[in-house]
Amino acid sequence: MSHNAHIQIVEMGARDGLQNEPTPVSLAVKQQLITQLVEAGLHRIEIGSFVSAKWVPQMADTDALARTLLPHPKVTYSALTPNLKGFEDALAASLKEVAVFTAASDAFTQKNINCSVAESLERFAPLFARAKEEGVRVRGYVSCVLGCPYQGATDPAKVAEVTGRLLRMGCYEVSLGDTIGVGTTRGVKTLLSRLLQDTPASTLAVHFHDTYGQALANIATSLDFGIQTIDASVAGLGGCPYAKGASGNVATEDVVYLLEGNGLSTGVDLDRLIQAGATICKALGRRNGSKVALAKGTPL
Ligand code: HMG
Ligand code: MG
């Protein structure tokens, strides 16, 4: 593990977390979550998705939420935008960063956004053009990088192809999603060895769901490969509505503990973060998915 880097954490709780929680939460609860995350020192926060409310009702108030956010000099708020309509809505709500999402699997993309991978990239083209005009930064996601719930094993060459396309189209960073958490360190090594042949580590992030308990090991391996941006979800909230069996992202608290314990700075106040996780778990009536939060005890 390299010891010279500041690692960025991209906080997924309000989006990847809440999009898959069966208990709906109010706008006020979302606002409080985001406030607490900012106060804990998280500077990159995905707040929700500009997607169809018929597909993901939990994200229906993303527009209202975005409009309540006060600009913060250090914080970037972003949201998922599957097409130009989502982008225009995000822009109207004053977001300065959005994220497009596709996959290394056609079957998954079809279930998730109702089109093939190639069609999804076509849909993104006008979005990238508008984002460039408006000075909005675009992040990209590639799902199923280590396996697909419908197609099984994923070919690293396919991940490299889609990642390269997204970067060339205008993403400043692509997040590699192990959507169903099946990957192990061997798969991560094979994947990153392939990707880093033609993609700088500074343009990649990793996004591990912890379904099989492999996320922290996979993150440690990714750090060894020079990856410096890690997606995580407070209290391990979440999953993906179109990936059966997916559990939440790796818990942010556990990632901060891993990083700080290895001398890598995150700028995150762990106690405050644990407080944020405890508050949202209480609102959801859900168990806390962070081992570190459980070990340190639930704050009052
Ligand atoms: P569609 O049905 O193919 O689209 O859905 P359409 O263009 O035919 O439109 C259908 C309806 O949706 C229309 O409304 C549109 O106006 C509306 P109607 O006439 O029926 O009333 N619509 C929209 N509404 C709001 N916002 C929009 C929008 N676009 C069209 N942007 C669509 C295509 C992409 C909209 C749909 O499939 C969708 O919303 N999917 C949601 C997918 C999603 O949010 N999945 C979860 C996030 S991805 C994830 O979790 C993975 C990740 O974490 C990484 C990892 O773990 O691997 C990122
Ligand atoms: Mg995800």
CSV table of C-alpha atoms and ligand atoms in Angstrom, one decimal:
chain,number,residue,atom,x,y,z
A,1,MET,CA,0.0,0.0,0.0
A,2,SER,CA,1.4,3.4,-0.9
A,3,HIS,CA,1.9,5.8,1.9
A,4,ASN,CA,2.2,9.1,0.2
A,5,ALA,CA,-1.3,9.8,-0.9
A,6,HIS,CA,-4.4,11.7,0.2
A,7,ILE,CA,-7.2,9.4,-0.5
A,8,GLN,CA,-10.5,10.8,-1.7
A,9,ILE,CA,-13.7,9.2,-0.5
A,10,VAL,CA,-16.9,9.6,-2.6
A,11,GLU,CA,-19.8,9.2,-0.3
A,12,MET,CA,-22.6,7.1,-1.7
A,13,GLY,CA,-25.0,6.8,1.3
A,14,ALA,CA,-27.6,9.3,0.1
A,15,ARG,CA,-27.8,7.8,-3.4
A,16,ASP,CA,-26.6,4.2,-3.7
A,17,GLY,CA,-27.6,3.8,0.0
A,18,LEU,CA,-31.1,5.2,0.1
A,19,GLN,CA,-32.0,4.1,-3.4
A,20,ASN,CA,-32.3,0.6,-2.2
A,21,GLU,CA,-33.7,1.0,1.3
A,22,PRO,CA,-37.3,-0.2,1.5
A,23,THR,CA,-38.2,2.4,4.1
A,24,PRO,CA,-38.7,5.8,2.4
A,25,VAL,CA,-37.2,8.7,4.3
A,26,SER,CA,-38.3,12.3,4.3
A,27,LEU,CA,-36.5,15.2,2.6
A,28,ALA,CA,-35.6,16.5,6.1
A,29,VAL,CA,-33.9,13.2,6.9
A,30,LYS,CA,-31.9,13.3,3.7
A,31,GLN,CA,-30.9,16.9,4.4
A,32,GLN,CA,-29.8,16.0,7.9
A,33,LEU,CA,-27.8,13.1,6.5
A,34,ILE,CA,-26.0,15.3,4.0
A,35,THR,CA,-25.3,18.0,6.7
A,36,GLN,CA,-23.8,15.4,9.0
A,37,LEU,CA,-21.7,13.9,6.2
A,38,VAL,CA,-20.3,17.4,5.3
A,39,GLU,CA,-19.6,18.1,9.0
A,40,ALA,CA,-17.8,14.8,9.2
A,41,GLY,CA,-15.4,16.1,6.5
A,42,LEU,CA,-16.7,14.3,3.4
A,43,HIS,CA,-16.1,16.5,0.4
A,44,ARG,CA,-17.5,14.5,-2.5
A,45,ILE,CA,-21.1,13.6,-1.9
A,46,GLU,CA,-23.5,11.9,-4.3
A,47,ILE,CA,-26.9,13.2,-3.2
A,48,GLY,CA,-29.4,11.3,-5.4
A,49,SER,CA,-30.5,10.5,-9.0
A,50,PHE,CA,-32.4,12.3,-11.7
A,51,VAL,CA,-34.0,9.1,-12.9
A,52,SER,CA,-37.6,8.0,-13.5
A,53,ALA,CA,-39.5,8.0,-10.2
A,54,LYS,CA,-41.4,5.0,-11.6
A,55,TRP,CA,-38.1,3.1,-11.7
A,56,VAL,CA,-36.6,4.3,-8.4
A,57,PRO,CA,-39.2,6.0,-6.2
A,58,GLN,CA,-36.7,6.5,-3.4
A,59,MET,CA,-34.9,9.1,-5.5
A,60,ALA,CA,-38.0,11.1,-6.5
A,61,ASP,CA,-37.1,14.1,-4.3
A,62,THR,CA,-33.5,14.5,-5.6
A,63,ASP,CA,-34.5,17.7,-7.4
A,64,ALA,CA,-36.1,19.2,-4.2
A,65,LEU,CA,-33.0,18.0,-2.2
A,66,ALA,CA,-30.5,19.6,-4.6
A,67,ARG,CA,-32.3,22.9,-4.4
A,68,THR,CA,-31.9,23.0,-0.7
A,69,LEU,CA,-28.1,22.5,-0.7
A,70,LEU,CA,-26.1,25.6,0.2
A,71,PRO,CA,-22.8,25.9,-1.8
A,72,HIS,CA,-19.8,24.9,0.3
A,73,PRO,CA,-16.3,25.9,-0.9
A,74,LYS,CA,-14.9,22.4,-0.3
A,75,VAL,CA,-17.8,20.2,-1.1
A,76,THR,CA,-18.9,18.8,-4.5
A,77,TYR,CA,-22.4,17.5,-4.7
A,78,SER,CA,-23.3,15.3,-7.6
A,79,ALA,CA,-26.2,13.1,-8.8
A,80,LEU,CA,-26.8,10.3,-11.3
A,81,THR,CA,-28.1,11.4,-14.7
A,82,PRO,CA,-29.0,8.6,-17.2
A,83,ASN,CA,-29.8,10.8,-20.1
A,84,LEU,CA,-30.1,14.4,-21.3
A,85,LYS,CA,-33.4,15.0,-19.4
A,86,GLY,CA,-31.7,14.0,-16.1
A,87,PHE,CA,-28.8,16.3,-17.0
A,88,GLU,CA,-31.0,19.3,-17.7
A,89,ASP,CA,-32.9,18.7,-14.4
A,90,ALA,CA,-29.6,18.5,-12.5
A,91,LEU,CA,-28.3,21.7,-14.2
A,92,ALA,CA,-31.5,23.5,-13.4
A,93,ALA,CA,-31.0,22.5,-9.7
A,94,SER,CA,-27.5,24.1,-9.9
A,95,LEU,CA,-25.4,20.9,-9.6
A,96,LYS,CA,-21.9,21.3,-10.9
A,97,GLU,CA,-21.2,17.6,-11.2
A,98,VAL,CA,-23.2,14.7,-12.5
A,99,ALA,CA,-22.5,11.0,-13.1
A,100,VAL,CA,-23.5,8.8,-16.1
A,101,PHE,CA,-23.8,5.1,-15.6
A,102,THR,CA,-23.5,2.0,-17.8
A,103,ALA,CA,-21.9,-1.4,-17.4
A,104,ALA,CA,-19.6,-4.0,-18.9
A,105,SER,CA,-22.7,-6.2,-19.4
A,106,ASP,CA,-25.5,-5.7,-21.8
A,107,ALA,CA,-27.9,-7.8,-19.8
A,108,PHE,CA,-27.4,-5.7,-16.7
A,109,THR,CA,-27.7,-2.4,-18.6
A,110,GLN,CA,-30.9,-3.5,-20.1
A,111,LYS,CA,-32.5,-4.2,-16.7
A,112,ASN,CA,-31.0,-1.1,-15.2
A,113,ILE,CA,-31.6,1.6,-17.8
A,114,ASN,CA,-33.6,-0.2,-20.5
A,115,CYS,CA,-31.0,-0.2,-23.3
A,116,SER,CA,-27.7,-1.9,-24.3
A,117,VAL,CA,-24.3,-0.6,-23.4
A,118,ALA,CA,-23.7,0.8,-26.9
A,119,GLU,CA,-27.1,2.6,-26.7
A,120,SER,CA,-26.4,4.0,-23.3
A,121,LEU,CA,-23.2,5.6,-24.7
A,122,GLU,CA,-25.2,7.1,-27.5
A,123,ARG,CA,-27.6,8.6,-25.0
A,124,PHE,CA,-24.7,10.1,-23.1
A,125,ALA,CA,-23.3,11.9,-26.2
A,126,PRO,CA,-25.6,14.9,-26.1
A,127,LEU,CA,-25.3,15.0,-22.3
A,128,PHE,CA,-21.5,15.3,-22.6
A,129,ALA,CA,-21.9,18.1,-25.2
A,130,ARG,CA,-24.2,20.1,-22.8
A,131,ALA,CA,-22.0,19.4,-19.8
A,132,LYS,CA,-19.0,20.8,-21.7
A,133,GLU,CA,-21.0,23.9,-22.6
A,134,GLU,CA,-22.1,24.4,-19.1
A,135,GLY,CA,-18.8,23.6,-17.4
A,136,VAL,CA,-20.4,20.6,-15.5
A,137,ARG,CA,-18.0,17.8,-14.5
A,138,VAL,CA,-19.1,14.3,-15.5
A,139,ARG,CA,-18.1,11.2,-13.6
A,140,GLY,CA,-18.8,7.7,-15.1
A,141,TYR,CA,-19.7,4.4,-13.7
A,142,VAL,CA,-19.1,1.0,-15.2
A,143,SER,CA,-21.1,-1.7,-13.4
A,144,CYS,CA,-20.5,-5.4,-13.2
A,145,VAL,CA,-16.7,-5.0,-13.6
A,146,LEU,CA,-16.0,-8.3,-11.7
A,147,GLY,CA,-19.2,-10.2,-12.5
A,148,CYS,CA,-22.8,-9.8,-13.6
A,149,PRO,CA,-25.9,-11.2,-12.0
A,150,TYR,CA,-27.2,-12.2,-15.4
A,151,GLN,CA,-24.1,-12.9,-17.5
A,152,GLY,CA,-21.6,-14.3,-14.9
A,153,ALA,CA,-17.9,-13.5,-15.2
A,154,THR,CA,-16.9,-10.3,-16.9
A,155,ASP,CA,-14.0,-10.0,-19.3
A,156,PRO,CA,-11.5,-7.3,-18.2
A,157,ALA,CA,-11.1,-6.3,-21.8
A,158,LYS,CA,-14.8,-5.3,-21.9
A,159,VAL,CA,-14.3,-3.2,-18.8
A,160,ALA,CA,-11.3,-1.5,-20.4
A,161,GLU,CA,-13.3,-0.8,-23.6
A,162,VAL,CA,-16.2,0.8,-21.8
A,163,THR,CA,-14.0,2.7,-19.4
A,164,GLY,CA,-11.9,4.0,-22.3
A,165,ARG,CA,-15.0,5.1,-24.2
A,166,LEU,CA,-16.3,7.0,-21.1
A,167,LEU,CA,-13.0,8.8,-20.6
A,168,ARG,CA,-12.7,9.7,-24.2
A,169,MET,CA,-16.3,11.0,-24.3
A,170,GLY,CA,-15.5,13.4,-21.4
A,171,CYS,CA,-15.6,11.7,-18.0
A,172,TYR,CA,-12.9,13.1,-15.7
A,173,GLU,CA,-13.0,9.9,-13.7
A,174,VAL,CA,-14.6,6.4,-14.1
A,175,SER,CA,-15.7,4.4,-11.1
A,176,LEU,CA,-15.4,0.7,-11.4
A,177,GLY,CA,-18.4,-1.0,-9.8
A,178,ASP,CA,-18.4,-4.5,-8.4
A,179,THR,CA,-22.2,-4.2,-8.3
A,180,ILE,CA,-22.9,-7.6,-6.7
A,181,GLY,CA,-19.7,-7.8,-4.6
A,182,VAL,CA,-18.5,-11.1,-6.1
A,183,GLY,CA,-15.0,-10.0,-6.8
A,184,THR,CA,-11.9,-11.2,-4.9
A,185,THR,CA,-8.4,-9.7,-4.8
A,186,ARG,CA,-7.3,-12.0,-7.6
A,187,GLY,CA,-10.0,-10.5,-9.9
A,188,VAL,CA,-9.1,-7.0,-8.8
A,189,LYS,CA,-5.4,-7.6,-9.7
A,190,THR,CA,-6.3,-9.0,-13.1
A,191,LEU,CA,-8.7,-6.1,-13.8
A,192,LEU,CA,-6.5,-3.3,-12.7
A,193,SER,CA,-3.4,-4.7,-14.4
A,194,ARG,CA,-5.4,-4.6,-17.6
A,195,LEU,CA,-6.9,-1.2,-17.1
A,196,LEU,CA,-3.7,0.5,-16.0
A,197,GLN,CA,-2.0,-0.5,-19.3
A,198,ASP,CA,-3.8,2.4,-21.0
A,199,THR,CA,-5.5,4.4,-18.2
A,200,PRO,CA,-3.9,6.4,-15.5
A,201,ALA,CA,-4.8,5.4,-11.9
A,202,SER,CA,-5.7,9.1,-11.3
A,203,THR,CA,-8.8,8.7,-13.6
A,204,LEU,CA,-10.1,5.6,-11.9
A,205,ALA,CA,-12.1,5.0,-8.7
A,206,VAL,CA,-13.3,1.8,-7.1
A,207,HIS,CA,-16.9,1.0,-6.0
A,208,PHE,CA,-17.2,-2.2,-4.1
A,209,HIS,CA,-20.4,-3.6,-2.8
A,210,ASP,CA,-19.8,-5.8,0.2
A,211,THR,CA,-22.2,-8.7,-0.6
A,212,TYR,CA,-19.5,-11.4,-0.1
A,213,GLY,CA,-17.5,-9.5,2.5
A,214,GLN,CA,-14.6,-8.9,0.1
A,215,ALA,CA,-14.7,-5.1,-0.2
A,216,LEU,CA,-12.0,-4.0,2.3
A,217,ALA,CA,-9.6,-6.6,0.9
A,218,ASN,CA,-10.4,-5.4,-2.6
A,219,ILE,CA,-9.8,-1.8,-1.6
A,220,ALA,CA,-6.4,-2.6,0.0
A,221,THR,CA,-5.4,-4.3,-3.3
A,222,SER,CA,-6.7,-1.3,-5.3
A,223,LEU,CA,-4.6,1.0,-3.2
A,224,ASP,CA,-1.5,-1.1,-4.0
A,225,PHE,CA,-2.2,-0.5,-7.6
A,226,GLY,CA,-2.2,3.3,-7.0
A,227,ILE,CA,-6.0,3.9,-6.9
A,228,GLN,CA,-6.7,7.0,-4.8
A,229,THR,CA,-10.5,7.4,-5.0
A,230,ILE,CA,-12.8,5.1,-3.2
A,231,ASP,CA,-16.6,5.0,-3.2
A,232,ALA,CA,-18.3,4.1,0.1
A,233,SER,CA,-21.6,4.4,1.9
A,234,VAL,CA,-22.1,5.5,5.5
A,235,ALA,CA,-23.2,2.6,7.7
A,236,GLY,CA,-22.9,0.3,4.6
A,237,LEU,CA,-26.4,1.5,3.4
A,238,GLY,CA,-27.7,0.4,0.1
A,239,GLY,CA,-27.5,-2.0,-2.9
A,240,CYS,CA,-28.9,-1.8,-6.4
A,241,PRO,CA,-32.5,-2.4,-7.3
A,242,TYR,CA,-31.6,-4.2,-10.5
A,243,ALA,CA,-28.9,-6.5,-9.1
A,244,LYS,CA,-30.5,-9.3,-7.1
A,245,GLY,CA,-28.6,-10.1,-3.9
A,246,ALA,CA,-26.6,-6.9,-4.0
A,247,SER,CA,-25.9,-5.6,-0.5
A,248,GLY,CA,-24.7,-2.1,0.4
A,249,ASN,CA,-21.4,-0.4,-0.6
A,250,VAL,CA,-18.6,-1.0,1.8
A,251,ALA,CA,-19.2,1.2,4.9
A,252,THR,CA,-17.4,4.5,4.8
A,253,GLU,CA,-16.5,4.2,8.5
A,254,ASP,CA,-14.6,1.0,7.8
A,255,VAL,CA,-12.8,2.5,4.8
A,256,VAL,CA,-11.7,5.5,6.9
A,257,TYR,CA,-10.5,3.2,9.6
A,258,LEU,CA,-8.5,1.1,7.1
A,259,LEU,CA,-7.0,4.2,5.5
A,260,GLU,CA,-6.1,6.1,8.6
A,261,GLY,CA,-4.7,2.9,10.2
A,262,ASN,CA,-2.3,2.7,7.2
A,263,GLY,CA,-1.2,6.3,7.5
A,264,LEU,CA,-3.3,7.5,4.6
A,265,SER,CA,-5.2,10.7,5.3
A,266,THR,CA,-8.8,11.1,4.5
A,267,GLY,CA,-9.7,14.4,6.2
A,268,VAL,CA,-12.7,12.6,7.8
A,269,ASP,CA,-13.6,12.8,11.5
A,270,LEU,CA,-14.5,9.2,12.3
A,271,ASP,CA,-16.5,9.9,15.4
A,272,ARG,CA,-18.7,12.4,13.5
A,273,LEU,CA,-19.1,10.0,10.7
A,274,ILE,CA,-20.2,7.3,13.1
A,275,GLN,CA,-22.8,9.7,14.5
A,276,ALA,CA,-24.1,10.3,10.9
A,277,GLY,CA,-24.4,6.6,10.4
A,278,ALA,CA,-26.2,6.0,13.6
A,279,THR,CA,-28.7,8.8,12.9
A,280,ILE,CA,-29.7,7.5,9.4
A,281,CYS,CA,-29.9,3.9,10.7
A,282,LYS,CA,-32.3,5.0,13.4
A,283,ALA,CA,-34.4,6.9,10.8
A,284,LEU,CA,-34.5,3.7,8.6
A,285,GLY,CA,-34.9,1.3,11.5
A,286,ARG,CA,-32.0,-0.6,10.0
A,287,ARG,CA,-29.0,-2.4,11.5
A,288,ASN,CA,-25.7,-0.6,11.1
A,289,GLY,CA,-23.6,-2.2,8.4
A,290,SER,CA,-20.3,-0.7,9.7
A,291,LYS,CA,-18.1,-3.1,11.8
A,292,VAL,CA,-16.2,-0.1,13.0
A,293,ALA,CA,-19.3,1.7,14.2
A,294,LEU,CA,-20.4,-1.4,16.0
A,295,ALA,CA,-17.0,-1.9,17.6
A,296,LYS,CA,-16.9,1.7,18.8
A,297,GLY,CA,-20.4,1.5,20.2
A,298,THR,CA,-23.5,3.4,19.2
A,299,PRO,CA,-23.2,7.1,20.1
A,300,LEU,CA,-26.0,8.6,22.1
B,1,HMG,P1,-37.2,4.3,-20.3
B,1,HMG,O1,-38.5,3.8,-19.8
B,1,HMG,O2,-36.4,3.4,-21.2
B,1,HMG,O3,-37.2,5.8,-20.8
B,1,HMG,O4,-36.3,4.5,-19.0
B,1,HMG,P2,-38.1,6.6,-21.7
B,1,HMG,O5,-37.2,7.6,-22.3
B,1,HMG,O6,-38.9,5.7,-22.6
B,1,HMG,O7,-39.0,7.4,-20.7
B,1,HMG,C1,-40.0,6.7,-19.9
B,1,HMG,C2,-40.5,7.7,-18.8
B,1,HMG,O8,-39.4,8.1,-17.9
B,1,HMG,C3,-41.1,8.9,-19.4
B,1,HMG,O9,-42.1,9.4,-18.6
B,1,HMG,C4,-39.9,9.9,-19.3
B,1,HMG,O10,-40.3,11.3,-19.3
B,1,HMG,C5,-39.3,9.5,-18.0
B,1,HMG,P3,-43.7,9.1,-18.8
B,1,HMG,O11,-43.9,9.7,-20.2
B,1,HMG,O12,-43.8,7.6,-18.8
B,1,HMG,O13,-44.4,9.7,-17.7
B,1,HMG,N1,-37.9,9.8,-17.9
B,1,HMG,C6,-37.3,10.4,-16.9
B,1,HMG,N2,-37.9,10.9,-15.7
B,1,HMG,C7,-37.0,11.4,-14.8
B,1,HMG,N3,-35.7,11.6,-15.0
B,1,HMG,C8,-35.1,11.1,-16.2
B,1,HMG,C9,-36.0,10.6,-17.1
B,1,HMG,N4,-35.7,10.0,-18.4
B,1,HMG,C10,-36.9,9.6,-18.8
B,1,HMG,N5,-33.8,11.3,-16.3
B,1,HMG,C11,-34.5,5.5,-17.7
B,1,HMG,C12,-35.0,4.9,-19.0
B,1,HMG,C13,-33.0,5.6,-17.7
B,1,HMG,C14,-35.2,6.8,-17.4
B,1,HMG,C15,-35.0,4.4,-16.6
B,1,HMG,O14,-34.5,3.2,-17.0
B,1,HMG,C16,-34.5,4.8,-15.2
B,1,HMG,O15,-34.8,5.8,-14.7
B,1,HMG,N6,-33.7,3.9,-14.6
B,1,HMG,C17,-33.2,4.1,-13.3
B,1,HMG,C18,-31.9,3.3,-13.1
B,1,HMG,C19,-31.3,3.6,-11.8
B,1,HMG,O16,-31.4,4.6,-11.2
B,1,HMG,N7,-30.6,2.5,-11.3
B,1,HMG,C20,-29.9,2.6,-10.1
B,1,HMG,C21,-28.6,3.4,-10.2
B,1,HMG,S1,-27.2,2.5,-11.0
B,1,HMG,C22,-26.4,1.7,-9.7
B,1,HMG,O17,-26.9,1.7,-8.6
B,1,HMG,C23,-25.0,1.2,-10.0
B,1,HMG,C24,-23.9,2.0,-9.4
B,1,HMG,O18,-24.1,2.2,-8.0
B,1,HMG,C25,-22.5,1.4,-9.7
B,1,HMG,C26,-22.5,-0.1,-9.3
B,1,HMG,O19,-22.8,-0.4,-8.1
B,1,HMG,O20,-22.1,-0.9,-10.2
B,1,HMG,C27,-23.9,3.4,-10.1
B,2,MG,MG,-23.5,0.8,-6.6
